Amino acid sequence: MKIAFTTSEAYPFAKTGGLADVSNALPVALARRGHDVRIIMPRYYMVDRERYGLRVIGGPLGVPLGGGEKWAAVLESRHIPEVPVYFIEHDLYFGRDGLYDDGHSAYADNAERFIFFCRGALQALKDTGFVPDIIHCNDWQTGLIPVYHKTLYKEDRFFGGSATVMTVHNAGYQGVFPAEHYHLTQLDPGLFTDDGLAFFNQMNFLKGGLLYADAVTTVSRKYAAELGTPEFGYDLADVFQKVKDRFHGITNGVDYSKWNPESDPFIPARYSREKIDGKRACREALQQRMGIEIDPTAPLAGSISRVTYQKGMDVLADALRPLLADENLQFVLLGQGEEWILDRFRELKRLFPGRVGIFRGYDEGLSHLMEAGLDLYLMPSRYEPCGLNQMYSMRYGTIPIVRATGGLDDTVLEWDDKSLRGNGFKFAELTEKALYEKIRYAIRCFYTTRSWKKLQKNAMEFRYSWSDTAVEYEKMYEAVYAAAATRDEHGVPEKSRSRPDRAKGRRKPKP
Ligand code: ADP
Ligand code: GLC
């Protein structure tokens, strides 16, 4: 199939979180199964022309916006051998240091930037002549694409046979903006109702995507179930309920070509399930890098995380305080985010010198060293659509301690020291007490060398591979594509939806 994968971030070009990892690994896994996949994303300032071999394709790209038209360029990179990446370049919107914010607050023109991107992505497809069977949209930044597809582009023969899929990676971010930006979309004002794009008198990008996409997915089965409840779906819970017949949970995988202690270029010693000795050198390198004591016996716990309320990091800091007092524990944090939470960790560092290390910022290499050097990975999320680090940790023999929510619940199996089964630890309620007790129990297990070795072995054996996940996406795409071919409720009669000439990839006039 021909798949246009639209996203606001993809590794290695631009990354703030797991969406970037997925936006690389899933397209590659699909391409390896024989599909023709193109990634479409904004060209941010950090996407270096030379490094990624960007070259302009086609002429200037006209993107209708508000009362006029903005001009952009489409650049192509073949840096990912299996998947061409098309970047929409517009310096005013994307030539900035951050993706969504300046490090403190969200850009004031995010509505305009991503309205432009949604419209630009569809225009770029037409301009490049890539006729998609599936347009796969990811998170709110692409939420208007399904809306455009079913409205302004509904009579456009170029998209006549294509279907849209909306994947929710995080319903905590919905793209909610004041109604005054709505005119920029050029959508019919009649769609701005409570049954449509309006959301408490504001516009909601994600809601648009959910209502208009042919299929909706999220990144784990458990989160799919959770989203229908107000606790997790927030004020969109009823919309998730409404689309439940076309809503699927497909759990993310791991790109084992990048996250593998046997071949990881970022770590000082390689190791495997059979020969795990190298982990000790990684541990020592991590202790050194984080400026804590080189202690070979103390259990070393840590997190790599956006330091936000979602991740439960505030409760973690509170639970660590008595734990560090009661146990010979070490803790290291790699993250950036909300200062009020980071302050609590800084306080721990002050109280327990030599035992707490903090790296505030973003560092891809250090994140790999963390996975390899830690004994315990802490992920006490309030909610977690999927979560990747718990799965990365397992591959490195680092045992995850997670809250039983979303994808964490789907991927971590509680360790049972009788049957010697399981790959990590889980707790249900996000309280300081529950977290304290679970970490304490894990530390007890850590000191029981034989069963700890078995637990590590179990964790390292688990595989959540993208090649399996890609098969699930493929099945869903096929079903959605077949259903789109017979659909008529959007006013496109079957006969008139003949496909444009795919083989020649001819350019089509703009709508
Ligand atoms: P989320 O997308 O909600 O942040 P995930 O677990 O899905 O959570 O993915 C997070 C990804 O971002 C992982 O690849 C993780 O290693 C990476 N990451 C998060 N914070 C940092 C950081 N400060 N430095 C390097 N990598 C980070
Ligand atoms: C989001 C979620 C995270 C998920 C990632 C990739 O950022 O918070 O749980 O793993 O997207 O799907």
mmCIF file with all atom_site columns, C-alpha atoms and ligand atoms in Angstrom, residues 17-20 22 139 168-170 219 252 306 310-311 379 383-388, ligand 2:
data_model
loop_
_atom_site.group_PDB
_atom_site.id
_atom_site.type_symbol
_atom_site.label_atom_id
_atom_site.label_alt_id
_atom_site.label_comp_id
_atom_site.label_asym_id
_atom_site.label_entity_id
_atom_site.label_seq_id
_atom_site.pdbx_PDB_ins_code
_atom_site.Cartn_x
_atom_site.Cartn_y
_atom_site.Cartn_z
_atom_site.occupancy
_atom_site.B_iso_or_equiv
_atom_site.pdbx_formal_charge
_atom_site.auth_seq_id
_atom_site.auth_comp_id
_atom_site.auth_asym_id
_atom_site.auth_atom_id
_atom_site.pdbx_PDB_model_num
ATOM   1  C CA . GLY A 1 17  ? 9.571  12.136 23.011 1.00 0.00 ? 17  GLY A CA 1
ATOM   2  C CA . GLY A 1 18  ? 8.310  8.728  21.981 1.00 0.00 ? 18  GLY A CA 1
ATOM   3  C CA . LEU A 1 19  ? 6.345  10.023 19.005 1.00 0.00 ? 19  LEU A CA 1
ATOM   4  C CA . ALA A 1 20  ? 9.654  10.598 17.226 1.00 0.00 ? 20  ALA A CA 1
ATOM   5  C CA . VAL A 1 22  ? 7.499  5.639  16.589 1.00 0.00 ? 22  VAL A CA 1
ATOM   6  C CA . ASP A 1 139 ? -1.490 13.468 17.490 1.00 0.00 ? 139 ASP A CA 1
ATOM   7  C CA . VAL A 1 168 ? -3.550 9.229  19.514 1.00 0.00 ? 168 VAL A CA 1
ATOM   8  C CA . HIS A 1 169 ? -0.173 9.113  21.232 1.00 0.00 ? 169 HIS A CA 1
ATOM   9  C CA . ASN A 1 170 ? -1.213 11.350 24.070 1.00 0.00 ? 170 ASN A CA 1
ATOM   10 C CA . VAL A 1 219 ? -0.714 3.064  21.204 1.00 0.00 ? 219 VAL A CA 1
ATOM   11 C CA . ASN A 1 252 ? 4.035  0.171  20.150 1.00 0.00 ? 252 ASN A CA 1
ATOM   12 C CA . ARG A 1 306 ? 9.895  14.618 30.388 1.00 0.00 ? 306 ARG A CA 1
ATOM   13 C CA . GLN A 1 310 ? 1.872  13.088 33.421 1.00 0.00 ? 310 GLN A CA 1
ATOM   14 C CA . LYS A 1 311 ? 4.961  11.148 34.391 1.00 0.00 ? 311 LYS A CA 1
ATOM   15 C CA . MET A 1 379 ? 8.177  5.067  35.581 1.00 0.00 ? 379 MET A CA 1
ATOM   16 C CA . TYR A 1 383 ? -1.170 7.951  32.636 1.00 0.00 ? 383 TYR A CA 1
ATOM   17 C CA . GLU A 1 384 ? 0.976  6.411  29.917 1.00 0.00 ? 384 GLU A CA 1
ATOM   18 C CA . PRO A 1 385 ? -0.438 5.837  26.441 1.00 0.00 ? 385 PRO A CA 1
ATOM   19 C CA . CYS A 1 386 ? 2.305  3.311  25.764 1.00 0.00 ? 386 CYS A CA 1
ATOM   20 C CA . GLY A 1 387 ? 5.700  4.274  27.125 1.00 0.00 ? 387 GLY A CA 1
ATOM   21 C CA . LEU A 1 388 ? 8.878  3.112  25.460 1.00 0.00 ? 388 LEU A CA 1
HETATM 22 C C1 . GLC B 2 .   ? 3.376  9.707  23.758 1.00 0.00 ? 2   GLC B C1 1
HETATM 23 C C2 . GLC B 2 .   ? 3.064  8.964  25.034 1.00 0.00 ? 2   GLC B C2 1
HETATM 24 C C3 . GLC B 2 .   ? 3.893  7.736  25.236 1.00 0.00 ? 2   GLC B C3 1
HETATM 25 C C4 . GLC B 2 .   ? 4.031  6.935  23.949 1.00 0.00 ? 2   GLC B C4 1
HETATM 26 C C5 . GLC B 2 .   ? 4.537  7.821  22.843 1.00 0.00 ? 2   GLC B C5 1
HETATM 27 C C6 . GLC B 2 .   ? 4.689  7.082  21.513 1.00 0.00 ? 2   GLC B C6 1
HETATM 28 O O1 . GLC B 2 .   ? 4.325  10.682 23.882 1.00 0.00 ? 2   GLC B O1 1
HETATM 29 O O2 . GLC B 2 .   ? 3.134  9.804  26.171 1.00 0.00 ? 2   GLC B O2 1
HETATM 30 O O3 . GLC B 2 .   ? 3.303  6.925  26.235 1.00 0.00 ? 2   GLC B O3 1
HETATM 31 O O4 . GLC B 2 .   ? 4.919  5.848  24.134 1.00 0.00 ? 2   GLC B O4 1
HETATM 32 O O5 . GLC B 2 .   ? 3.654  8.875  22.641 1.00 0.00 ? 2   GLC B O5 1
HETATM 33 O O6 . GLC B 2 .   ? 3.483  6.497  21.086 1.00 0.00 ? 2   GLC B O6 1
#
